[in-house]
Coordinates of C-alpha atoms in Angstrom, one line a residue:
Chain D
X1 CA 6.2 24.7 18.3
X2 CA 3.1 22.2 18.3
X3 CA 2.0 24.1 15.3
X4 CA 5.4 23.3 13.8
X5 CA 5.1 20.3 11.2
X6 CA 8.3 18.9 9.0
X7 CA 7.6 17.2 5.6
X8 CA 9.7 14.1 5.4
X9 CA 11.1 15.0 2.1
X10 CA 12.6 18.2 3.8
X11 CA 15.1 15.9 5.5
X12 CA 15.1 13.6 2.8
X13 CA 18.5 11.5 3.7
X14 CA 16.4 10.0 6.8
X15 CA 14.7 6.9 6.8
X16 CA 11.0 7.1 7.4
X17 CA 11.9 5.9 11.2
X18 CA 15.0 8.8 11.9
X19 CA 12.2 11.1 10.5
X20 CA 9.8 10.0 13.2
X21 CA 12.2 9.7 16.1
X22 CA 14.0 12.9 15.3
X23 CA 11.2 14.9 14.6
X24 CA 9.5 13.8 18.2
X25 CA 12.8 14.2 20.2
X26 CA 13.1 17.7 18.7
X27 CA 9.4 19.0 20.1
X28 CA 8.1 18.9 16.4
X29 CA 4.3 18.8 16.5
X30 CA 3.4 17.1 13.1
X31 CA 4.6 15.1 10.2
X32 CA 3.6 15.0 6.8
X33 CA 4.6 11.7 4.8
X34 CA 5.7 11.5 1.6
X35 CA 4.6 8.6 -0.3
X36 CA 8.5 7.0 -0.9
X37 CA 8.4 6.9 3.0
X38 CA 6.0 4.2 2.7
X39 CA 7.5 2.0 0.0
X40 CA 8.3 -1.7 1.8
X41 CA 6.6 -0.6 4.9
X42 CA 2.9 -1.2 6.4
X43 CA 1.4 2.2 6.1
X44 CA -0.6 1.5 9.4
X45 CA 2.5 0.4 11.3
X46 CA 4.5 3.8 9.8
X47 CA 1.0 5.7 11.1
X48 CA 1.0 4.1 14.7
X49 CA 5.1 4.9 15.1
X50 CA 4.6 8.2 14.2
X51 CA 1.7 8.9 16.6
X52 CA 3.0 6.8 19.7
X53 CA 6.1 9.3 19.2
X54 CA 3.6 11.9 19.9
X55 CA 3.5 13.6 16.1
X56 CA 0.3 14.5 14.5
X57 CA 0.1 13.1 11.1
X58 CA -0.9 16.0 8.9
X59 CA -0.7 14.8 5.4
X60 CA 0.3 12.3 2.8
X61 CA 2.1 13.8 -0.3
X62 CA 1.5 13.6 -2.8
X63 CA -1.4 12.8 -5.2
X64 CA -2.4 14.5 -8.4
X65 CA -0.6 14.5 -11.6
X66 CA -4.1 13.8 -13.5
X67 CA -3.0 14.9 -16.7
X68 CA -1.8 12.7 -19.7
X69 CA -2.1 12.8 -23.4
X70 CA -3.9 9.5 -23.3
X71 CA -7.2 8.1 -21.8
X72 CA -4.7 5.3 -20.5
X73 CA -2.6 7.6 -18.9
X74 CA -5.4 9.6 -17.4
X75 CA -6.7 6.3 -15.9
X76 CA -3.2 5.2 -14.4
X77 CA -3.3 8.3 -12.5
X78 CA -7.0 7.8 -11.2
X79 CA -6.0 4.2 -10.2
X80 CA -2.4 5.6 -8.6
X81 CA -4.4 8.6 -6.7
X82 CA -7.3 5.4 -5.4
X83 CA -4.0 3.4 -4.1
X84 CA -3.2 7.4 -2.0
X85 CA -6.0 7.3 -0.9
X86 CA -6.2 3.9 0.7
X87 CA -2.2 4.3 2.2
X88 CA -3.5 7.7 3.8
X89 CA -6.3 5.8 5.3
X90 CA -4.0 3.1 6.3
X91 CA -1.7 5.8 7.5
X92 CA -4.1 7.6 9.5
X93 CA -3.5 10.8 7.4
X94 CA -6.3 12.7 7.2
X95 CA -5.2 15.1 4.1
X96 CA -3.6 14.1 0.5
X97 CA -2.0 17.0 -0.8
X98 CA -2.5 17.1 -4.8
X99 CA 0.4 18.2 -7.2
X100 CA -2.3 18.7 -10.2
X101 CA 0.1 17.9 -13.0
X102 CA 0.3 19.5 -16.9
X103 CA 1.5 17.8 -20.2
X104 CA 4.0 19.7 -22.2
X105 CA 2.4 21.0 -25.0
X106 CA -1.1 20.4 -24.0
X107 CA -3.3 23.6 -23.6
X108 CA -3.5 24.6 -19.6
X109 CA -7.5 24.6 -20.4
X110 CA -7.4 20.9 -21.3
X111 CA -5.3 20.3 -18.4
X112 CA -7.3 21.9 -15.9
X113 CA -10.4 19.6 -17.5
X114 CA -8.5 16.8 -17.1
X115 CA -7.8 17.7 -13.3
X116 CA -10.8 18.2 -12.5
X117 CA -12.3 15.2 -14.2
X118 CA -9.8 13.1 -12.2
X119 CA -10.5 14.5 -9.1
X120 CA -14.1 13.9 -9.6
X121 CA -13.5 10.3 -10.6
X122 CA -11.4 9.8 -7.0
X123 CA -13.3 12.1 -4.6
X124 CA -15.7 9.2 -4.0
X125 CA -12.8 7.4 -2.7
X126 CA -11.6 9.9 -0.8
X127 CA -14.9 10.3 0.9
X128 CA -15.5 6.6 1.5
X129 CA -12.1 6.7 3.4
X130 CA -12.5 9.8 5.1
X131 CA -9.1 11.5 3.6
X132 CA -9.8 14.9 2.4
X133 CA -7.7 16.2 -0.8
X134 CA -6.1 19.5 -1.0
X135 CA -5.1 21.5 -3.9
X136 CA -1.7 22.8 -4.1
X137 CA -1.4 25.6 -6.8
X138 CA 2.1 25.6 -8.2
X139 CA 4.3 28.3 -9.0
X140 CA 3.7 29.6 -12.6
X141 CA 7.1 28.4 -13.3
X142 CA 5.8 25.0 -13.0
X143 CA 3.0 25.5 -15.4
X144 CA 5.1 23.1 -18.3
X145 CA 5.0 19.8 -16.9
X146 CA 3.8 20.0 -12.9
X147 CA 0.6 21.7 -12.5
X148 CA -1.7 23.7 -14.4
X149 CA -3.2 24.8 -11.5
X150 CA -0.9 28.1 -10.8
X151 CA -3.3 30.3 -8.3
X152 CA -5.3 30.1 -5.2
X153 CA -8.2 31.6 -7.6
X154 CA -7.8 28.5 -10.0
X155 CA -7.8 26.1 -7.4
X156 CA -11.1 27.6 -5.9
X157 CA -12.6 27.7 -9.2
X158 CA -11.9 23.7 -9.4
X159 CA -13.7 23.3 -5.8
X160 CA -16.3 25.6 -7.0
X161 CA -16.9 23.9 -10.6
X162 CA -16.9 20.3 -8.7
X163 CA -19.9 21.7 -6.3
X164 CA -17.8 22.6 -3.5
X165 CA -17.6 19.4 -1.9
X166 CA -16.5 19.0 1.7
X167 CA -13.7 16.6 1.1
X168 CA -11.9 19.1 -1.3
X169 CA -9.7 21.9 -0.7
X170 CA -6.8 24.3 -0.9
X171 CA -3.2 23.5 0.2
X172 CA -1.2 27.0 0.1
X173 CA 2.3 27.1 0.0
X174 CA 4.1 30.2 0.2
X175 CA 6.4 29.4 -2.2
X176 CA 4.3 29.5 -4.9
X177 CA 2.1 32.1 -4.2
X178 CA 3.6 34.8 -2.4
X179 CA 3.8 36.9 -5.6
X180 CA 0.1 36.7 -6.0
X181 CA -1.5 40.0 -6.0
X182 CA -4.6 38.6 -5.0
X183 CA -3.3 36.7 -2.1
X184 CA -4.9 38.1 0.8
X185 CA -8.1 37.8 -0.7
X186 CA -8.0 34.5 -1.9
X187 CA -6.5 33.2 1.3
X188 CA -9.7 35.1 3.0
X189 CA -12.0 33.3 0.6
X190 CA -10.6 30.0 0.6
X191 CA -11.5 30.0 4.2
X192 CA -14.4 31.6 4.1
X193 CA -15.3 28.4 1.8
X194 CA -13.8 26.0 4.7
X195 CA -11.7 24.5 2.2
X196 CA -8.1 26.0 3.5
X197 CA -6.9 22.6 4.3
X198 CA -3.2 22.8 4.8
X199 CA -0.4 25.9 4.8
X200 CA 3.5 25.4 3.5
X201 CA 5.9 27.5 4.7
X202 CA 9.8 27.6 3.2
X203 CA 11.5 30.5 1.5
X204 CA 12.6 32.1 -1.7
X205 CA 16.3 32.6 -2.1
X206 CA 18.1 35.3 -4.4
X207 CA 19.3 33.9 -6.5
X208 CA 17.4 30.7 -6.6
X209 CA 19.8 28.0 -8.4
X210 CA 17.7 25.1 -9.6
X211 CA 13.9 25.2 -10.2
X212 CA 13.1 22.8 -8.0
X213 CA 15.7 21.7 -5.3
X214 CA 17.2 25.3 -4.4
X215 CA 14.1 26.5 -1.3
X216 CA 15.3 28.0 1.3
X217 CA 14.8 28.1 4.6
X218 CA 12.3 30.5 6.3
X219 CA 14.5 33.9 6.8
X220 CA 16.7 33.3 4.3
X221 CA 14.8 34.5 1.3
X222 CA 12.1 37.4 0.7
X223 CA 8.9 35.8 1.1
X224 CA 6.9 37.4 3.5
X225 CA 6.1 34.3 5.7
X226 CA 5.1 35.9 8.9
X227 CA 2.5 38.0 7.1
X228 CA 1.3 35.6 5.0
X229 CA 0.9 33.4 8.0
X230 CA -0.5 36.3 10.1
X231 CA -3.2 36.2 7.2
X232 CA -4.0 32.8 7.5
X233 CA -4.4 32.7 11.3
X234 CA -6.6 35.9 11.0
X235 CA -9.2 33.3 9.2
X236 CA -9.5 31.3 12.3
X237 CA -7.2 28.7 10.7
X238 CA -5.0 26.8 13.9
X239 CA -4.0 24.0 11.6
X240 CA -0.1 23.4 11.0
X241 CA 2.4 25.6 9.8
X242 CA 4.3 22.5 7.4
X243 CA 8.0 23.4 6.8
X244 CA 8.4 21.9 3.1
X245 CA 11.9 22.6 1.4
X246 CA 13.7 21.0 -1.0
X247 CA 17.1 21.3 -1.2
X248 CA 20.6 19.8 -2.6
X249 CA 22.5 22.1 -0.5
X250 CA 20.9 21.5 2.9
X251 CA 20.6 17.7 2.1
X252 CA 24.2 17.4 1.5
X253 CA 24.8 18.7 5.0
X254 CA 24.2 17.2 8.6
X255 CA 20.8 16.6 9.4
X256 CA 20.7 16.7 12.9
X257 CA 22.6 20.1 12.4
X258 CA 19.6 21.0 9.8
X259 CA 16.6 20.2 11.7
X260 CA 18.4 22.5 14.6
X261 CA 18.0 25.3 11.9
X262 CA 14.8 24.5 10.8
X263 CA 13.6 24.5 14.7
X264 CA 15.4 27.4 15.2
X265 CA 14.3 29.8 12.2
X266 CA 10.7 28.3 13.0
X267 CA 10.8 30.0 16.7
X268 CA 12.7 33.1 15.1
X269 CA 9.2 33.6 12.9
X270 CA 6.8 32.4 15.3
X271 CA 7.7 32.3 19.2
Chain P
X1 CA 9.1 38.5 -42.7
X2 CA 8.4 42.3 -42.4
X3 CA 6.9 41.3 -39.2
X4 CA 9.8 39.6 -37.5
X5 CA 12.0 41.8 -35.1
X6 CA 15.3 40.8 -33.6
X7 CA 16.2 41.5 -30.0
X8 CA 20.1 42.1 -30.5
X9 CA 20.9 40.0 -27.3
X10 CA 19.4 37.5 -28.9
X11 CA 22.6 36.8 -30.8
X12 CA 24.9 38.6 -28.0
X13 CA 27.8 37.6 -29.7
X14 CA 27.6 40.0 -32.5
X15 CA 28.4 43.5 -32.6
X16 CA 25.8 46.1 -32.9
X17 CA 27.0 46.4 -36.7
X18 CA 26.9 42.5 -37.2
X19 CA 23.5 42.7 -35.6
X20 CA 22.1 45.4 -38.2
X21 CA 24.1 43.9 -41.7
X22 CA 23.3 39.8 -40.7
X23 CA 19.9 40.7 -39.8
X24 CA 19.2 42.8 -42.7
X25 CA 20.7 40.4 -44.8
X26 CA 18.4 37.8 -43.7
X27 CA 15.2 39.7 -44.5
X28 CA 14.4 40.6 -40.9
X29 CA 12.2 43.6 -40.7
X30 CA 12.9 45.3 -37.4
X31 CA 15.9 45.5 -34.6
X32 CA 15.2 46.2 -31.1
X33 CA 18.6 47.7 -29.5
X34 CA 19.9 46.6 -26.3
X35 CA 21.5 49.5 -24.3
X36 CA 24.5 47.8 -24.5
X37 CA 24.8 48.0 -27.9
X38 CA 25.1 51.8 -27.6
X39 CA 28.4 52.3 -25.4
X40 CA 31.4 53.9 -27.1
X41 CA 28.8 54.5 -29.8
X42 CA 26.6 57.9 -31.2
X43 CA 22.8 56.2 -30.8
X44 CA 21.8 58.9 -33.9
X45 CA 24.7 57.4 -36.2
X46 CA 23.6 53.6 -35.0
X47 CA 20.2 54.5 -35.8
X48 CA 20.9 55.7 -39.0
X49 CA 23.2 52.5 -40.0
X50 CA 20.3 50.6 -39.2
X51 CA 17.6 52.3 -41.5
X52 CA 19.8 52.4 -43.8
X53 CA 20.2 48.7 -43.7
X54 CA 16.4 48.7 -44.3
X55 CA 15.6 48.0 -40.7
X56 CA 12.9 49.4 -38.6
X57 CA 14.0 50.5 -35.0
X58 CA 11.4 48.9 -32.9
X59 CA 12.7 49.8 -29.4
X60 CA 15.2 49.7 -26.9
X61 CA 15.8 47.8 -24.3
X62 CA 15.5 48.5 -21.4
X63 CA 14.6 51.0 -18.9
X64 CA 12.9 50.5 -15.6
X65 CA 14.4 48.7 -12.2
X66 CA 12.9 52.0 -10.5
X67 CA 12.5 50.4 -6.9
X68 CA 15.6 50.8 -4.6
X69 CA 15.8 50.7 -0.6
X70 CA 16.7 54.3 -0.1
X71 CA 15.6 58.0 -2.4
X72 CA 19.1 57.8 -3.4
X73 CA 19.0 54.6 -5.4
X74 CA 15.8 55.6 -6.7
X75 CA 16.6 59.1 -7.8
X76 CA 19.6 57.4 -9.4
X77 CA 17.5 55.1 -11.7
X78 CA 15.2 58.2 -12.5
X79 CA 18.1 60.0 -13.8
X80 CA 19.3 56.7 -16.2
X81 CA 15.8 56.2 -17.2
X82 CA 16.0 60.1 -18.3
X83 CA 19.3 58.8 -20.1
X84 CA 17.8 55.9 -21.5
X85 CA 14.8 58.1 -23.1
X86 CA 17.6 60.3 -24.9
X87 CA 19.5 57.5 -26.2
X88 CA 16.1 56.6 -27.7
X89 CA 15.1 59.3 -29.2
X90 CA 18.5 59.7 -30.4
X91 CA 18.8 56.3 -32.2
X92 CA 15.1 57.2 -33.1
X93 CA 13.5 54.3 -31.4
X94 CA 10.2 55.3 -30.7
X95 CA 9.8 52.7 -27.4
X96 CA 11.7 51.7 -24.4
X97 CA 10.8 48.7 -23.1
X98 CA 10.7 48.8 -19.0
X99 CA 11.7 46.0 -16.8
X100 CA 10.1 47.3 -13.7
X101 CA 12.6 46.3 -10.9
X102 CA 12.3 44.5 -7.7
X103 CA 14.0 44.9 -4.2
X104 CA 14.3 41.3 -2.4
X105 CA 12.7 41.5 1.0
X106 CA 11.0 44.7 0.3
X107 CA 7.1 44.1 -0.1
X108 CA 5.6 43.8 -3.9
X109 CA 3.0 46.4 -3.1
X110 CA 5.9 49.1 -2.0
X111 CA 8.0 48.1 -5.1
X112 CA 5.3 48.8 -7.4
X113 CA 4.6 51.9 -5.4
X114 CA 8.1 53.0 -6.2
X115 CA 7.9 52.0 -9.7
X116 CA 4.4 54.0 -10.4
X117 CA 6.4 56.9 -8.8
X118 CA 9.6 56.3 -11.3
X119 CA 7.2 56.3 -14.3
X120 CA 5.4 59.3 -13.2
X121 CA 8.8 61.2 -12.6
X122 CA 10.2 60.1 -16.5
X123 CA 6.9 60.5 -18.1
X124 CA 7.2 64.0 -19.0
X125 CA 10.8 63.2 -20.4
X126 CA 8.9 60.3 -22.7
X127 CA 6.6 62.8 -24.0
X128 CA 8.7 65.3 -24.6
X129 CA 10.8 63.2 -26.7
X130 CA 8.4 61.3 -28.2
X131 CA 9.3 57.9 -27.1
X132 CA 6.7 55.5 -25.4
X133 CA 7.1 53.6 -22.2
X134 CA 6.2 50.0 -22.6
X135 CA 5.6 48.3 -18.7
X136 CA 7.0 44.2 -19.6
X137 CA 5.1 42.4 -17.0
X138 CA 7.7 39.6 -15.7
X139 CA 7.3 36.2 -15.2
X140 CA 6.3 35.2 -11.2
X141 CA 9.7 33.7 -11.1
X142 CA 11.9 37.2 -11.4
X143 CA 9.3 38.8 -8.5
X144 CA 11.9 38.5 -6.0
X145 CA 14.7 41.0 -7.9
X146 CA 13.8 41.3 -11.2
X147 CA 10.0 43.0 -11.4
X148 CA 7.2 43.5 -9.0
X149 CA 4.6 43.7 -12.0
X150 CA 4.2 39.9 -12.9
X151 CA 0.8 40.2 -14.7
X152 CA -0.9 42.0 -17.7
X153 CA -3.6 43.0 -15.1
X154 CA -1.0 44.8 -12.6
X155 CA 0.9 46.7 -15.5
X156 CA -2.8 47.7 -16.6
X157 CA -3.4 48.7 -13.5
X158 CA -0.2 50.9 -13.4
X159 CA -1.2 52.8 -16.7
X160 CA -4.6 53.3 -15.0
X161 CA -3.7 54.6 -11.8
X162 CA -1.0 56.8 -14.0
X163 CA -4.0 58.3 -15.7
X164 CA -3.8 56.3 -18.9
X165 CA -1.1 58.4 -20.4
X166 CA -1.0 58.0 -24.2
X167 CA 3.0 57.5 -24.1
X168 CA 2.7 54.5 -21.3
X169 CA 1.8 51.0 -22.2
X170 CA 2.5 47.2 -22.0
X171 CA 5.0 45.0 -24.2
X172 CA 3.8 41.4 -23.8
X173 CA 6.0 38.9 -24.1
X174 CA 5.0 35.3 -24.0
X175 CA 7.5 33.9 -21.9
X176 CA 6.4 35.5 -19.0
X177 CA 2.6 35.4 -19.3
X178 CA 1.5 32.6 -21.3
X179 CA 0.4 30.8 -18.1
X180 CA -1.6 33.4 -17.0
X181 CA -5.4 32.3 -16.9
X182 CA -6.7 35.8 -17.8
X183 CA -4.1 36.5 -20.9
X184 CA -6.7 36.2 -23.4
X185 CA -8.9 39.1 -21.8
X186 CA -5.7 40.9 -20.7
X187 CA -4.6 41.1 -24.3
X188 CA -7.8 42.1 -25.5
X189 CA -8.4 44.9 -23.0
X190 CA -4.8 46.2 -23.3
X191 CA -5.5 46.7 -27.2
X192 CA -8.8 48.3 -26.1
X193 CA -6.8 50.7 -24.1
X194 CA -4.7 51.3 -26.9
X195 CA -1.7 50.5 -24.8
X196 CA -0.3 46.9 -26.5
X197 CA 2.9 48.5 -27.5
X198 CA 5.1 45.4 -28.5
X199 CA 5.0 41.9 -28.9
X200 CA 7.6 39.7 -27.7
X201 CA 7.9 35.7 -28.8
X202 CA 10.3 32.8 -27.8
X203 CA 9.5 29.6 -26.1
X204 CA 9.5 27.8 -22.6
X205 CA 11.5 24.4 -22.7
X206 CA 10.9 21.3 -20.7
X207 CA 13.0 21.3 -18.4
X208 CA 14.3 24.9 -18.2
X209 CA 17.9 24.4 -16.2
X210 CA 18.6 28.3 -15.8
X211 CA 16.4 31.1 -14.5
X212 CA 17.5 33.8 -16.8
X213 CA 19.4 32.2 -19.8
X214 CA 17.7 28.8 -21.1
X215 CA 14.5 30.1 -23.6
X216 CA 13.7 28.2 -26.1
X217 CA 13.5 29.1 -30.1
X218 CA 9.4 29.1 -31.0
X219 CA 8.7 25.6 -31.4
X220 CA 11.0 23.9 -28.9
X221 CA 8.7 24.2 -26.2
X222 CA 5.4 24.5 -24.5
X223 CA 4.0 27.7 -25.1
X224 CA 0.9 28.2 -27.8
X225 CA 2.8 31.0 -29.4
X226 CA 0.9 31.2 -32.7
X227 CA -2.4 31.3 -30.5
X228 CA -1.5 33.8 -28.4
X229 CA 0.0 35.8 -31.3
X230 CA -3.7 35.3 -33.3
X231 CA -5.6 36.9 -30.0
X232 CA -2.9 39.8 -30.5
X233 CA -3.2 40.0 -34.2
X234 CA -7.5 40.1 -33.9
X235 CA -7.0 43.0 -31.5
X236 CA -5.8 44.8 -35.0
X237 CA -2.7 44.7 -33.4
X238 CA -0.3 45.1 -36.8
X239 CA 3.1 45.7 -35.1
X240 CA 6.2 43.4 -35.2
X241 CA 6.7 39.9 -33.5
X242 CA 9.9 40.5 -31.6
X243 CA 12.1 37.4 -31.0
X244 CA 14.3 37.9 -27.4
X245 CA 16.0 34.7 -26.4
X246 CA 18.4 34.7 -23.8
X247 CA 20.3 31.1 -24.2
X248 CA 23.7 29.9 -23.1
X249 CA 23.2 27.4 -25.7
X250 CA 22.3 29.8 -28.3
X251 CA 25.3 32.2 -27.8
X252 CA 27.6 29.3 -27.7
X253 CA 26.7 28.5 -31.4
X254 CA 27.7 30.1 -34.7
X255 CA 25.5 32.9 -35.1
X256 CA 24.9 32.8 -38.8
X257 CA 23.5 29.3 -38.3
X258 CA 21.6 30.8 -35.2
X259 CA 19.8 33.2 -37.3
X260 CA 19.0 30.9 -40.0
X261 CA 16.9 28.8 -37.1
X262 CA 15.4 32.3 -36.2
X263 CA 13.7 32.7 -39.6
X264 CA 13.0 29.2 -40.0
X265 CA 10.9 28.9 -36.8
X266 CA 9.4 31.8 -37.5
X267 CA 8.5 31.0 -41.2
X268 CA 7.1 27.7 -39.8
X269 CA 4.8 29.9 -37.1
X270 CA 3.8 32.2 -39.4
X271 CA 4.2 31.9 -43.3

């Protein structure tokens, strides 16, 4: 259970404080905050609350969204990522997850170039703050407007192109990459490059009825989560398994009951 | 306009006979029938009607769906593909498009093995009938229950594994493959292997609101259709460009008006 981490957006109806207290009470080991959790709050205080409750702060979601059709838009994104790095440092989060971004109608090649440029621009800030950046490859169904980085191979290519800096790595989420025929190899390669920074879990339902908010709880869908998780662990990864579920259906239910379902499905998978 | 082919499902509200007469009247060069078009009809008669109207019969959609959890289910699929080959031969369609299939919860590797086995089982029938089989890689968002073949590379791997038979190739649909960073290379490789059998077009809307039936008309979305089409033509491909659009929105409108939009968007793209 110590390796179970939950993303606050999973229980979106809860306040920041409710997430901290309920996760801790349920024996969850870690918490990944989303930036909306910090709105109107002092990140350092939120971080202290979480640590005092016994939770490891795993990461801050999310930076990225670097591509834009204008130089002004790209600069705005860089500025926002710098703020995100400051927030992560104050919070005590060792990692920021990057949803890299894409602009509909702009070529994916150009978006990837802008992503690499954006990351290069903020890397010195991340290094100075001691905050790592994890590129999260997103499922190809998000290539239009959310991310032009859709496979672990592409994420690795960006890390390589930027000289493989220590603070830059990959956040692997089974929802986005489970279908990839290269998956096992890419997990091994990523870990060998010491850049497997995070591992997210949830499930893919059949049918899925919403492009964003119909993810399933582990065990409800077709993703071979345990197999992928075993590949990850076989590389020596000992980090958290982060539950990140966007779901209108689950957000509508009693969140305490839902948290019980999360810990139960995690136990069935791993214990 | 001679290279414009339309899939009958694009104008689903129309009967088989309406599709033939309206496409021909609009100056469309080719038609791809869906199997529902043949229900209660003699395929040979339908084929004769289409040819007499001046339409090239491009392909029959669709065969495939080979994986199943039982041997009985897989045999049923093979039998159905044999019937599909008979229908295509009677119709005078030189090609069947294969949506290969997948079983939720069964590993993609196992499904791909069953797909290869299923194709191998029906290939002799296809060869005897003079009907080609085109594997259509489907977007990774359909990997759960529609196809375990999600990239052109995987489709090529299956062709290679089966000894690269002349009658087996690939149907490339921009909707499924536009995001693939290997796309240009895979198109060139496929054509060099003489197995680029078909080219389908439509567009990817932002946002897309339905996993199946919210495809866009060419120009409505983010797919660089003309660029991909130019890559295809640069290989020496001179075949049809097949418009295949599943859309609740377009099916709800006057189909004559819609056909006008299709030919207009095709002209804007190519003429």
